[in-house]
CSV table of C-alpha atoms in Angstrom, one decimal:
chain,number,residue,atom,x,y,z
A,1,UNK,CA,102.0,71.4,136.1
A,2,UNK,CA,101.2,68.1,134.8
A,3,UNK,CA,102.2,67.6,130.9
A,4,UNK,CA,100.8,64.5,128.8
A,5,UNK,CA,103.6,62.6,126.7
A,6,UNK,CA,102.3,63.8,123.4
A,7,UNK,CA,100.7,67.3,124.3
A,8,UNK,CA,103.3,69.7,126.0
A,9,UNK,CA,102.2,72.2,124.0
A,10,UNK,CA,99.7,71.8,121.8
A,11,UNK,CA,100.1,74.5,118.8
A,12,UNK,CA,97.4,74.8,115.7
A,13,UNK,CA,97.3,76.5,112.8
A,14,UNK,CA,93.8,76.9,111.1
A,15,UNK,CA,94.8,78.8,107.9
A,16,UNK,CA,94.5,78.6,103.7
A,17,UNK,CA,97.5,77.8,101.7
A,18,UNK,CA,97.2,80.4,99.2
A,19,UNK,CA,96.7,83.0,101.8
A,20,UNK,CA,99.6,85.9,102.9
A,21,UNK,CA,97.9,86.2,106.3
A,22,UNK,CA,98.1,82.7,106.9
A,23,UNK,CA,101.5,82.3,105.5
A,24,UNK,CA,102.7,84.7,107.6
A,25,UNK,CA,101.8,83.2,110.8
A,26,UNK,CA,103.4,79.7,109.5
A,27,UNK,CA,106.8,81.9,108.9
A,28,UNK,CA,107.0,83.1,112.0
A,29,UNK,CA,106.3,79.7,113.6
A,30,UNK,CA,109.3,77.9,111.7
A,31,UNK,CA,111.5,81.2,112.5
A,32,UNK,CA,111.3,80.1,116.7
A,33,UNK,CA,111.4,76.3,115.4
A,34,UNK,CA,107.6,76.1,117.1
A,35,UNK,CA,106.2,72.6,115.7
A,36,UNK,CA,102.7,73.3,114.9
A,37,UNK,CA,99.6,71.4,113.0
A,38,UNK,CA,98.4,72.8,110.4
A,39,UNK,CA,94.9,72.4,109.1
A,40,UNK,CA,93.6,73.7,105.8
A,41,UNK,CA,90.4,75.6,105.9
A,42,UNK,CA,87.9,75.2,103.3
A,43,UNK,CA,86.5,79.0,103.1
A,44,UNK,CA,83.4,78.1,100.9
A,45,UNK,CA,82.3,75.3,103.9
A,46,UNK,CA,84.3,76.7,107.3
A,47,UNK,CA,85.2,73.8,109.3
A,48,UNK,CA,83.2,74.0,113.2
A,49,UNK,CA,86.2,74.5,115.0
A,50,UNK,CA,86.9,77.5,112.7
A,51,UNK,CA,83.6,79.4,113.4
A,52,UNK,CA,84.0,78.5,117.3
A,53,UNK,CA,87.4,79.8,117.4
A,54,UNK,CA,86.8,83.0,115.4
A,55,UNK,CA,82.6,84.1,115.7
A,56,UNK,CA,83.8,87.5,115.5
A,57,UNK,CA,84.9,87.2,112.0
A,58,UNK,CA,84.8,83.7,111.1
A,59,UNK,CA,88.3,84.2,109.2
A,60,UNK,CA,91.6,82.6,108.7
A,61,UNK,CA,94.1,82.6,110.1
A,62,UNK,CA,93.4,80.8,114.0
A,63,UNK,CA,96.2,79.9,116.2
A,64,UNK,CA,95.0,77.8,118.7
A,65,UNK,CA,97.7,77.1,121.3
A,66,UNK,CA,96.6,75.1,124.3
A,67,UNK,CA,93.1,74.7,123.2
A,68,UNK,CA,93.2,78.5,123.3
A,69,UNK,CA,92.4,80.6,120.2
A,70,UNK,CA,93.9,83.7,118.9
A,71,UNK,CA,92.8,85.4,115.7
A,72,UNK,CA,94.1,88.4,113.2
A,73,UNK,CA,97.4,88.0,111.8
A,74,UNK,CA,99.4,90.8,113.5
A,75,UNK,CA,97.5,90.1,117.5
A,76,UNK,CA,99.1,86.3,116.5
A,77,UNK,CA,102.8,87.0,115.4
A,78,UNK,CA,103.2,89.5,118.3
A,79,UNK,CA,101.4,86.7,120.5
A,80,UNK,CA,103.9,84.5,118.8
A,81,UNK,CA,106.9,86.7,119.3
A,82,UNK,CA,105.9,87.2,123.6
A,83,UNK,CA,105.3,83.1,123.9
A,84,UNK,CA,109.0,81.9,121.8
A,85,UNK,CA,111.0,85.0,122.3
A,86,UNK,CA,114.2,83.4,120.1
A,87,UNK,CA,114.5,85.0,116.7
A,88,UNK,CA,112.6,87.7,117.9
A,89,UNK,CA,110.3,89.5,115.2
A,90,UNK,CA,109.3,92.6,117.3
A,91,UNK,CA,112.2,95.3,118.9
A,92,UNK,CA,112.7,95.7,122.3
A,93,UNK,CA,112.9,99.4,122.0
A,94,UNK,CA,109.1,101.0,122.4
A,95,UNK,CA,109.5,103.3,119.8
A,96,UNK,CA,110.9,100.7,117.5
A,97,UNK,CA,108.0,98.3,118.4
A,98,UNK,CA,105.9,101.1,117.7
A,99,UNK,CA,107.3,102.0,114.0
A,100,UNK,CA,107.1,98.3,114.0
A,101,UNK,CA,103.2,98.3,114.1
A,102,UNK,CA,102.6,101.5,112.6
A,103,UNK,CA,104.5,100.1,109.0
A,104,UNK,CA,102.2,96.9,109.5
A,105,UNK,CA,99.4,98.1,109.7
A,106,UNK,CA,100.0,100.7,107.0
A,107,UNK,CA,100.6,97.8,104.9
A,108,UNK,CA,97.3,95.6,105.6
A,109,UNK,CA,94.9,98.5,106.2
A,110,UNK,CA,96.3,100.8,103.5
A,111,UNK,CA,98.6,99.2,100.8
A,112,UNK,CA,96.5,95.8,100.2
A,113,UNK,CA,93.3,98.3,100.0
A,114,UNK,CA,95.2,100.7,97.3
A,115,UNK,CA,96.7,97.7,95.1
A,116,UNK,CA,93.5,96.2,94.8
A,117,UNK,CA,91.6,99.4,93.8
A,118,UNK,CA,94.7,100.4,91.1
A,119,UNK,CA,94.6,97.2,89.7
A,120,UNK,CA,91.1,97.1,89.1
A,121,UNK,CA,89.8,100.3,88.4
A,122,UNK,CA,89.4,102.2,85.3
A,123,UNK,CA,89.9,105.3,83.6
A,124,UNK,CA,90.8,108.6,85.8
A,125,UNK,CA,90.0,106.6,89.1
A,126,UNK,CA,92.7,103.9,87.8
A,127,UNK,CA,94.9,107.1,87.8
A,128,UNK,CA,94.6,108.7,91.3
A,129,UNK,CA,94.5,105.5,92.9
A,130,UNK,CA,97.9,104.2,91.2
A,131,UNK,CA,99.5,107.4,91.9
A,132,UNK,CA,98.7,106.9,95.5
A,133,UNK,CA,100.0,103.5,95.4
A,134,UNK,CA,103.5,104.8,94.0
A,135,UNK,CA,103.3,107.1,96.7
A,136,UNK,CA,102.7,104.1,99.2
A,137,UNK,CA,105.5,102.5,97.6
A,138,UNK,CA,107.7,105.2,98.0
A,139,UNK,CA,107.4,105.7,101.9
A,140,UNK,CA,108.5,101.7,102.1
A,141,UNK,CA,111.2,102.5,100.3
A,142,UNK,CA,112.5,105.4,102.4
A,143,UNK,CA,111.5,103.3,105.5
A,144,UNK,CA,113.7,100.5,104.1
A,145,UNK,CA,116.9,103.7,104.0
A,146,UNK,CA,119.7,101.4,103.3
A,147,UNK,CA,119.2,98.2,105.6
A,148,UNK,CA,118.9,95.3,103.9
A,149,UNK,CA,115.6,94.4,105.7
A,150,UNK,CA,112.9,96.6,107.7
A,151,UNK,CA,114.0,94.7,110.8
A,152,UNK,CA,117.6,95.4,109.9
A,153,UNK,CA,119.8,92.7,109.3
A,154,UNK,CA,117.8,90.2,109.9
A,155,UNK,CA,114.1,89.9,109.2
A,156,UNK,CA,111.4,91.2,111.2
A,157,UNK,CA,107.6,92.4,111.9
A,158,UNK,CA,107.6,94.2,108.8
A,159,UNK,CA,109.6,92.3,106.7
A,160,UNK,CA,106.9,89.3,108.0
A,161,UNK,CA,103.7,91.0,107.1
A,162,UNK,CA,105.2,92.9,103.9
A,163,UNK,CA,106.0,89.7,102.4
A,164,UNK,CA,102.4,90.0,100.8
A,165,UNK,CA,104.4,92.7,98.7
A,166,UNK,CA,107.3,90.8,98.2
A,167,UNK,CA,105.4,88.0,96.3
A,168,UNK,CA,101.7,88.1,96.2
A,169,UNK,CA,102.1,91.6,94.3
A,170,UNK,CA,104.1,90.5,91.5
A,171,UNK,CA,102.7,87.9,90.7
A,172,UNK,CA,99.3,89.2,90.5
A,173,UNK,CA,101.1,92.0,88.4
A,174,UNK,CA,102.2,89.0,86.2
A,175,UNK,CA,98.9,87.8,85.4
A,176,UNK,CA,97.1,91.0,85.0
A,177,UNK,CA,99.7,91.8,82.6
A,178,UNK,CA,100.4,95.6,84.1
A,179,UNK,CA,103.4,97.0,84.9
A,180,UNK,CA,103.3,99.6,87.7
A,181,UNK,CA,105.1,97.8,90.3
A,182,UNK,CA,108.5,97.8,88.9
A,183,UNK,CA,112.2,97.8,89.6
A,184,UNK,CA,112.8,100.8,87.7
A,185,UNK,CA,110.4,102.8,89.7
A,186,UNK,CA,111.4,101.6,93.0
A,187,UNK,CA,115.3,99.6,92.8
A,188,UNK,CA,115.0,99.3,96.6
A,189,UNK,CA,111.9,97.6,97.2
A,190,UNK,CA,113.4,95.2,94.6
A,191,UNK,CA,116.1,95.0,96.2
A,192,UNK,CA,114.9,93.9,99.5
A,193,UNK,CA,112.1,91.7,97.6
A,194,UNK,CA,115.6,89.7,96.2
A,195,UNK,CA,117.1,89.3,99.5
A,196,UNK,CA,113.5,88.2,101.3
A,197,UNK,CA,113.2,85.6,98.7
A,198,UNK,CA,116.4,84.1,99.4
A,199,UNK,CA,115.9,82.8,102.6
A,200,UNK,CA,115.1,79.3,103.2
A,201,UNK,CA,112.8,79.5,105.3
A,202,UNK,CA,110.8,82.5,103.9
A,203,UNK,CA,111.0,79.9,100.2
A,204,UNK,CA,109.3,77.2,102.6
A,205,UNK,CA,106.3,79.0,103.3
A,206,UNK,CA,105.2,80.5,99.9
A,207,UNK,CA,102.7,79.0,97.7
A,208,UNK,CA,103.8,76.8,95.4
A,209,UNK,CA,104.4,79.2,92.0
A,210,UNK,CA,102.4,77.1,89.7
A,211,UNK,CA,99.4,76.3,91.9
A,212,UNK,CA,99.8,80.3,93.1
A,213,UNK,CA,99.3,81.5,89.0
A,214,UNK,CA,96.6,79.1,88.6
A,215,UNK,CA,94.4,79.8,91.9
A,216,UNK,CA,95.6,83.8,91.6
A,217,UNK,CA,94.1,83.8,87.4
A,218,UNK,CA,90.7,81.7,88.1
A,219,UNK,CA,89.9,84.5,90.8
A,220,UNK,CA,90.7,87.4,88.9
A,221,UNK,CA,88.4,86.0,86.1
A,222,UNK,CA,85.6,85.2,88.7
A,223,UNK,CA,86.2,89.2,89.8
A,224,UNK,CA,85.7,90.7,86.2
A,225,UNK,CA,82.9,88.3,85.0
A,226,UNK,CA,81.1,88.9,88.5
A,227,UNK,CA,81.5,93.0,87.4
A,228,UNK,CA,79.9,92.5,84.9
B,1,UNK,CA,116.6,115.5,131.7
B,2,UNK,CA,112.9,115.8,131.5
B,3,UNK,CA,110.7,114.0,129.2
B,4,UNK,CA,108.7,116.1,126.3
B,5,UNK,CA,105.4,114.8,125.4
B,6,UNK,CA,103.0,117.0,123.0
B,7,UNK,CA,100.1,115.7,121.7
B,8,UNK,CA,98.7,116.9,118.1
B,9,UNK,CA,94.9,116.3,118.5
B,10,UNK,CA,91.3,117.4,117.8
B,11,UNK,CA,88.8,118.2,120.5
B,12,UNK,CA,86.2,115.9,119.1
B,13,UNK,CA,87.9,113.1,118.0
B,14,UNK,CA,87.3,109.8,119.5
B,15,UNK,CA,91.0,108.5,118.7
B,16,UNK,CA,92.3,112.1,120.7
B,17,UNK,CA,90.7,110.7,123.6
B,18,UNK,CA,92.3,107.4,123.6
B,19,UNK,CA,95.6,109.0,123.8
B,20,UNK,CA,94.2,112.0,126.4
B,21,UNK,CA,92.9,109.1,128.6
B,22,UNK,CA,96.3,107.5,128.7
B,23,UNK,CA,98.6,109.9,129.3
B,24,UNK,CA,96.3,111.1,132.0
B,25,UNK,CA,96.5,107.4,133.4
B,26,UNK,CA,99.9,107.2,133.6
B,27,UNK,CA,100.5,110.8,135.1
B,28,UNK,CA,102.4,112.6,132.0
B,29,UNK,CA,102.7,116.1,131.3
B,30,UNK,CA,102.1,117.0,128.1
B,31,UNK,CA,101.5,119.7,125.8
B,32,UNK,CA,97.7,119.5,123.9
B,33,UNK,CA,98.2,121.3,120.3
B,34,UNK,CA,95.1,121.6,118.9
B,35,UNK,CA,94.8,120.8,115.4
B,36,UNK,CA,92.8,122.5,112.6
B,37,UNK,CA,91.8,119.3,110.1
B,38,UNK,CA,89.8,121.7,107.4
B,39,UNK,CA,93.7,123.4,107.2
B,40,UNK,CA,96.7,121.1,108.5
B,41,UNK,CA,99.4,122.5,110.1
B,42,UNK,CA,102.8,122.1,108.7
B,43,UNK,CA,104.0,120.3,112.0
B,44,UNK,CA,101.2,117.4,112.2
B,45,UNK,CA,102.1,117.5,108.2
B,46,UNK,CA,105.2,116.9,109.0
B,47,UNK,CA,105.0,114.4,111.9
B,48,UNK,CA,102.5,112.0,110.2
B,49,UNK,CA,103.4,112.8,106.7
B,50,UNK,CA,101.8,109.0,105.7
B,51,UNK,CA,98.2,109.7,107.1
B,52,UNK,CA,98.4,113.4,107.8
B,53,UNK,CA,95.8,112.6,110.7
B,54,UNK,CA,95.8,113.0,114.6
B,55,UNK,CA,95.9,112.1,116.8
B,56,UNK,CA,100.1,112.2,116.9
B,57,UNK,CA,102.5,111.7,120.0
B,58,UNK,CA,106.0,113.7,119.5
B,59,UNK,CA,107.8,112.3,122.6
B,60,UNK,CA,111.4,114.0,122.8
B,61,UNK,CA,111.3,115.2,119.0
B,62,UNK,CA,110.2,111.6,117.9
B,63,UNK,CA,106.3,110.8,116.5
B,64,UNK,CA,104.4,107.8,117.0
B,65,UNK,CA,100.9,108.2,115.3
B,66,UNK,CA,97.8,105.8,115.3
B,67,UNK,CA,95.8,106.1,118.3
B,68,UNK,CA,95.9,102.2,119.3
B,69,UNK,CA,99.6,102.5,119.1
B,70,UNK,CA,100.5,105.5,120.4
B,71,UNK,CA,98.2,104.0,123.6
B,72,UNK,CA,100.5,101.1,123.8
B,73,UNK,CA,104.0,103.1,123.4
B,74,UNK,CA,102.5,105.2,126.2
B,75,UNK,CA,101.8,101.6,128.1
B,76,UNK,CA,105.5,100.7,127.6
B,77,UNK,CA,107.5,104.0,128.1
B,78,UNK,CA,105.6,104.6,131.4
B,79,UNK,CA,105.5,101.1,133.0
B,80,UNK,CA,106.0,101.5,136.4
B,81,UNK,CA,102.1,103.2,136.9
B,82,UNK,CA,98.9,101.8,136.1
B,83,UNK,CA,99.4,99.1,133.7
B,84,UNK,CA,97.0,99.5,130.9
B,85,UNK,CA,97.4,96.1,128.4
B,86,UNK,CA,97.6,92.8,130.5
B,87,UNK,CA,100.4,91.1,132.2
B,88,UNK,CA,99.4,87.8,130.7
B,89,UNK,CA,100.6,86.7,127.0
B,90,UNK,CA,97.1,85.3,126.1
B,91,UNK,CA,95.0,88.2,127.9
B,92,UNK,CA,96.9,90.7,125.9
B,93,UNK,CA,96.3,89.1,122.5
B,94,UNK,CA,92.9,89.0,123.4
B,95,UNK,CA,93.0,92.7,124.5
B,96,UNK,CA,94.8,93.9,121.3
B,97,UNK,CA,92.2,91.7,119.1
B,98,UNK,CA,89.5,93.4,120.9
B,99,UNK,CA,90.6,97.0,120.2
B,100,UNK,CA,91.4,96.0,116.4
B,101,UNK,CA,87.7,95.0,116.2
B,102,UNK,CA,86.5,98.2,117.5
B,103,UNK,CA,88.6,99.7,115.0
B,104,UNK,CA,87.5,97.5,112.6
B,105,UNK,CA,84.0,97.7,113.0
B,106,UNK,CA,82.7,101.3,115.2
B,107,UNK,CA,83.8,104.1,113.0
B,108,UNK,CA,82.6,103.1,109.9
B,109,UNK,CA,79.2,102.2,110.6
B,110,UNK,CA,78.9,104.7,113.8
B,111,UNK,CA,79.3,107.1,111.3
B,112,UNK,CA,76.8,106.4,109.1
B,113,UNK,CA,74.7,106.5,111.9
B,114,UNK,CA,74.9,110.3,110.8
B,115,UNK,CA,76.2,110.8,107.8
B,116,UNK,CA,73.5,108.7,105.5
B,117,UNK,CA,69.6,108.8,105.3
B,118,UNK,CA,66.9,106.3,104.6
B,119,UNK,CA,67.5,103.0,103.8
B,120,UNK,CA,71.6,103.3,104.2
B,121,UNK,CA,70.8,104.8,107.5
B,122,UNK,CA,68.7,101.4,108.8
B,123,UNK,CA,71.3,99.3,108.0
B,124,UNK,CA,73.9,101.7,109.6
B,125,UNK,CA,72.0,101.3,112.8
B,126,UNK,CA,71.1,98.1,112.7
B,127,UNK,CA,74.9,97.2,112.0
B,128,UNK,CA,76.0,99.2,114.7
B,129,UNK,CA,73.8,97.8,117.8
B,130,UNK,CA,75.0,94.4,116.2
B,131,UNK,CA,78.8,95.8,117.0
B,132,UNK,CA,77.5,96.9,120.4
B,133,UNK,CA,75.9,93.6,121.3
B,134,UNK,CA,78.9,91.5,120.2
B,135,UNK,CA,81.1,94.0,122.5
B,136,UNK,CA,78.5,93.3,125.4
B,137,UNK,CA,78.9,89.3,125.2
B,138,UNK,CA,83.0,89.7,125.7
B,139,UNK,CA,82.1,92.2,128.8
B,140,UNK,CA,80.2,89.5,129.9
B,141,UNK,CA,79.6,89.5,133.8
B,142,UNK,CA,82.7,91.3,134.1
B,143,UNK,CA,82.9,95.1,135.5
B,144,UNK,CA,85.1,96.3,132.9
B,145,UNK,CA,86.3,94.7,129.1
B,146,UNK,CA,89.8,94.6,131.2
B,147,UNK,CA,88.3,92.3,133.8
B,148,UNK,CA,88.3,94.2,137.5
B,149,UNK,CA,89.9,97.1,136.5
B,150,UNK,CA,89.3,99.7,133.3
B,151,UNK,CA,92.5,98.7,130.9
B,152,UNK,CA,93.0,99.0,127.0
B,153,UNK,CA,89.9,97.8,125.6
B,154,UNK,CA,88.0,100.1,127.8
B,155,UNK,CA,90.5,103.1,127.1
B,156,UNK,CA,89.9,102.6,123.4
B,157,UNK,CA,86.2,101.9,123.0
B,158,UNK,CA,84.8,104.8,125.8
B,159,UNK,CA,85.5,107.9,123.6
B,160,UNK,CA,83.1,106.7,121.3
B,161,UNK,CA,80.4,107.5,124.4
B,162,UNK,CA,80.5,111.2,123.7
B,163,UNK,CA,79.2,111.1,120.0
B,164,UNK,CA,76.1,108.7,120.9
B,165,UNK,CA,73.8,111.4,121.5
B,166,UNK,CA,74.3,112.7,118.0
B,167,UNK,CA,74.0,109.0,116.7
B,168,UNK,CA,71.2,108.6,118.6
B,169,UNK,CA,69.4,112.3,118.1
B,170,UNK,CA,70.1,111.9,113.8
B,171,UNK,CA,69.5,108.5,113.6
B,172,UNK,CA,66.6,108.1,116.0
B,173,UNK,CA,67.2,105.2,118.6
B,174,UNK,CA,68.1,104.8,122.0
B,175,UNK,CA,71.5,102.8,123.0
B,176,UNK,CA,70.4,102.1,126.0
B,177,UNK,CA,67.1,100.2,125.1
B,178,UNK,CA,69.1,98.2,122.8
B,179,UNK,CA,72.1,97.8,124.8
B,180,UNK,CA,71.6,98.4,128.6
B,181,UNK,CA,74.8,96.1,129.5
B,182,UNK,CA,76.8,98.4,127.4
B,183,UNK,CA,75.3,101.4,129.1
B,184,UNK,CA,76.1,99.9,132.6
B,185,UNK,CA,79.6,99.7,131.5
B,186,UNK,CA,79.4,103.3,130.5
B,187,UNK,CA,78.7,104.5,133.3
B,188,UNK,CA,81.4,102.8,135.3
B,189,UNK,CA,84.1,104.1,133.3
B,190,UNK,CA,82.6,107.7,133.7
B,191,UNK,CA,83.0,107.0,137.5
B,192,UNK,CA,86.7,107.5,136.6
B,193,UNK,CA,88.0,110.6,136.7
B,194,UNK,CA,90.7,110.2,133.2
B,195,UNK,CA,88.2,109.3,132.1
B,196,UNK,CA,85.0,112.2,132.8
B,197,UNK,CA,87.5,114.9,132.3
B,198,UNK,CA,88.5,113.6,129.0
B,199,UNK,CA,85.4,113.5,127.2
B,200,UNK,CA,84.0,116.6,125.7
B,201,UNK,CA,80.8,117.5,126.0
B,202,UNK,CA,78.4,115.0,124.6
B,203,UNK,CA,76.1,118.4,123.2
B,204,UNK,CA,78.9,120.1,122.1
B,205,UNK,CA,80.2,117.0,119.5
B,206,UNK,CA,75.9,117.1,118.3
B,207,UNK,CA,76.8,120.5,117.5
B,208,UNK,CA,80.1,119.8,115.7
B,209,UNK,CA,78.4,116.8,114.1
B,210,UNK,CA,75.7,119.2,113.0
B,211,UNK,CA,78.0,121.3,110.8
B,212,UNK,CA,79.8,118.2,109.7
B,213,UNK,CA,76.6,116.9,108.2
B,214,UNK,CA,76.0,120.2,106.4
B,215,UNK,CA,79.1,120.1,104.8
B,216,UNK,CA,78.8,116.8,103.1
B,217,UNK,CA,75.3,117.9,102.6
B,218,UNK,CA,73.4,114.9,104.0
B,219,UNK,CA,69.6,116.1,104.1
């Protein structure tokens, strides 16, 4: 097949910067050393290429590779992980693969659902639906069962897409001012959160902390004037 | 030594199928357990203690749960017969984007097809022959979502079939007026015998549904 000079493979991110699902994808991209460009979306006016890559949902993050689009995060790392099979993210094993996906999607389906609700919610609702997040909390933990990452040693699937807990959660936590995800409550999670934050590359594709705050506070107040 | 497969499931559920239709696919023997979900048996509570839901594959002593993934653990344990996601990379992101809208978007609305009245109910309906037509433009011209031959997408979305009477009879419209490509598609699949034999009746789910809708008191 015939390759242009400057367009072997053509690799695009469409994604927002203070976005876990989008951060994800631009992890696992610098893991295999993929060289990618990345274009931030403005959600409030979604660029054309954005709502022709993605009329299904019209959401970030898009990888387009080869003028081809993929969309939701986990369908894109495991697209990801089958195209630049070094550093591989998923196991080989099926049954690993599948506690793999099973753990990921707990965590976007279930986990970012149950934080939100705690954090919000009031009174004997706040309650239940804390509770329920320890418990949440608690299977990571026992997944986690002395490795030092969910992939093992190195970092995987669900080390990729957990990361949301690993640094979107406490900081939110920070600003609200709460204190119900804790080391004290669960010293593994921290544990693993330490040693995810360590790595270079992981440090490379977080949000810059002070922007992060800012953006994180101006939406929480847009959230509780708008319940009002 | 030979393989044990039992699958904890319920009659009626649309995610059951999935896994029925794929096992049956590949050729698997398999023990069915049928599950109580008013009063859950200690095993399925202790072979999906996160969800506590079927359906649940126990393959050799070992669970897999969430009908999308159990489909395609069963896809890559039994390879060698009737491939079920793609070959290609591309095609099967596609294919696994597909099924996570279906997931996303059928079960929720589907079943407030049922479960709601009036106004709640329009919008149920009207949102859920949007779902259908969107699912139409991917088919496209082609026979099946999995291009000439039936393959995940197809797997995942045709147990939904066997609960669009009751959708239809409690929420008064007609699928097929709406959606007559989606209907043609229908009927292909049920030209495939996995497939007919794994749907229960479509009168006997109304009659299930019926009860359903008593219990959470909808009239």
């Amino acid at each position: 097949k015939c390759k242009t000079l400057t367009m072997a493979e053509e690799v695009k991110l469409y994604g927002t910067w203070s976005s876990p699902f989008s951060r994800r994808i631009e992890l696992a991209l610098k893991l295999k050393g993929v060289p990618f460009e990345y274009i931030e979306e403005d959600l409030s006016n979604k660029s054309p290429e954005l709502l022709k890559y993605n009329p299904a949902h019209k959401k970030i993050p898009v990888l387009v590779h080869n003028s081809k689009p993929i969309a939701e995060s986990q369908v894109i790392l495991e697209y990801i992980d089958e195209i630049w099979n070094n550093n591989p993210i998923l196991p080989q094993d099926p049954y690993q693969r599948a506690m793999a996906r099973f753990w990921g999607k707990f965590i976007d389906e279930k986990v970012l659902a149950t934080r939100m609700k705690a954090n919000f919610a009031e009174g004997k609702e706040r309650e239940l639906v804390t509770e329920e997040f320890f418990q949440q909390m608690e299977f990571l933990e026992n997944e986690l069962n002395g490795k030092d990452f969910f992939g093992g040693e190195t970092i995987g699937f669900v080390d990729i897409v957990a990361i949301v807990v690993a640094i979107w959660f406490p900081l939110t936590q920070e600003v609200l001012g709460v204190d119900t995800f804790t080391e004290e409550k669960f010293p593994v999670l921290f544990k693993w959160i330490r040693k995810i934050t360590e790595i270079d590359v992981v440090n490379e594709c977080r949000p810059p902390r002070e922007k992060h705050l800012a953006y994180v506070k101006a939406r929480i107040e847009d959230l509780k004037s708008a319940s009002k | 030594m030979a393989d044990e497969v039992i699958l904890l499931d319920f009659w009626a559920s649309m995610f059951g199928i999935r896994v029925r239709i794929a096992l049956a696919e590949k050729g698997v023997k398999y023990e069915y357990k049928e599950q109580d979900l008013f009063n859950k048996s200690p095993l399925l509570l202790r072979m999906n203690p996160v969800h506590k839901k079927i359906p649940v594959l126990i393959h050799n002593g070992k669970s897999v749960c969430e009908s999308s993934i159990i489909v395609q653990y069963i896809d890559e344990v039994w390879k060698d017969k009737a491939p079920l996601l793609p070959y290609d990379p591309y095609q099967r992101a596609q294919a696994r984007f597909w099924v996570d809208f279906i997931d996303k978007k059928m079960y929720d609305t589907s079943r407030k097809t049922w479960a709601t009245k009036g106004e709640e109910q329009e919008a149920a309906k009207k949102e859920f022959i949007e779902v259908l037509k969107t699912l139409e433009g991917e088919l496209g011209d082609k026979p099946f979502f999995g291009g000439d031959n039936f393959g995940y997408v197809d797997l995942c979305l045709i147990p939904y079939y066997c609960w669009f009477y009751s959708y239809e009879t409690f929420g008064k419209f007609s699928v097929e007026a709406e959606c007559p490509k989606f209907i043609a598609w229908v009927k292909r699949c049920l030209q495939r015998e996995t497939v007919a034999k794994a749907l229960p009746d479509e009168k006997k789910v109304f009659e299930f549904v019926s009860v359903l809708r008593e219990k959470i008191r909808v009239e």
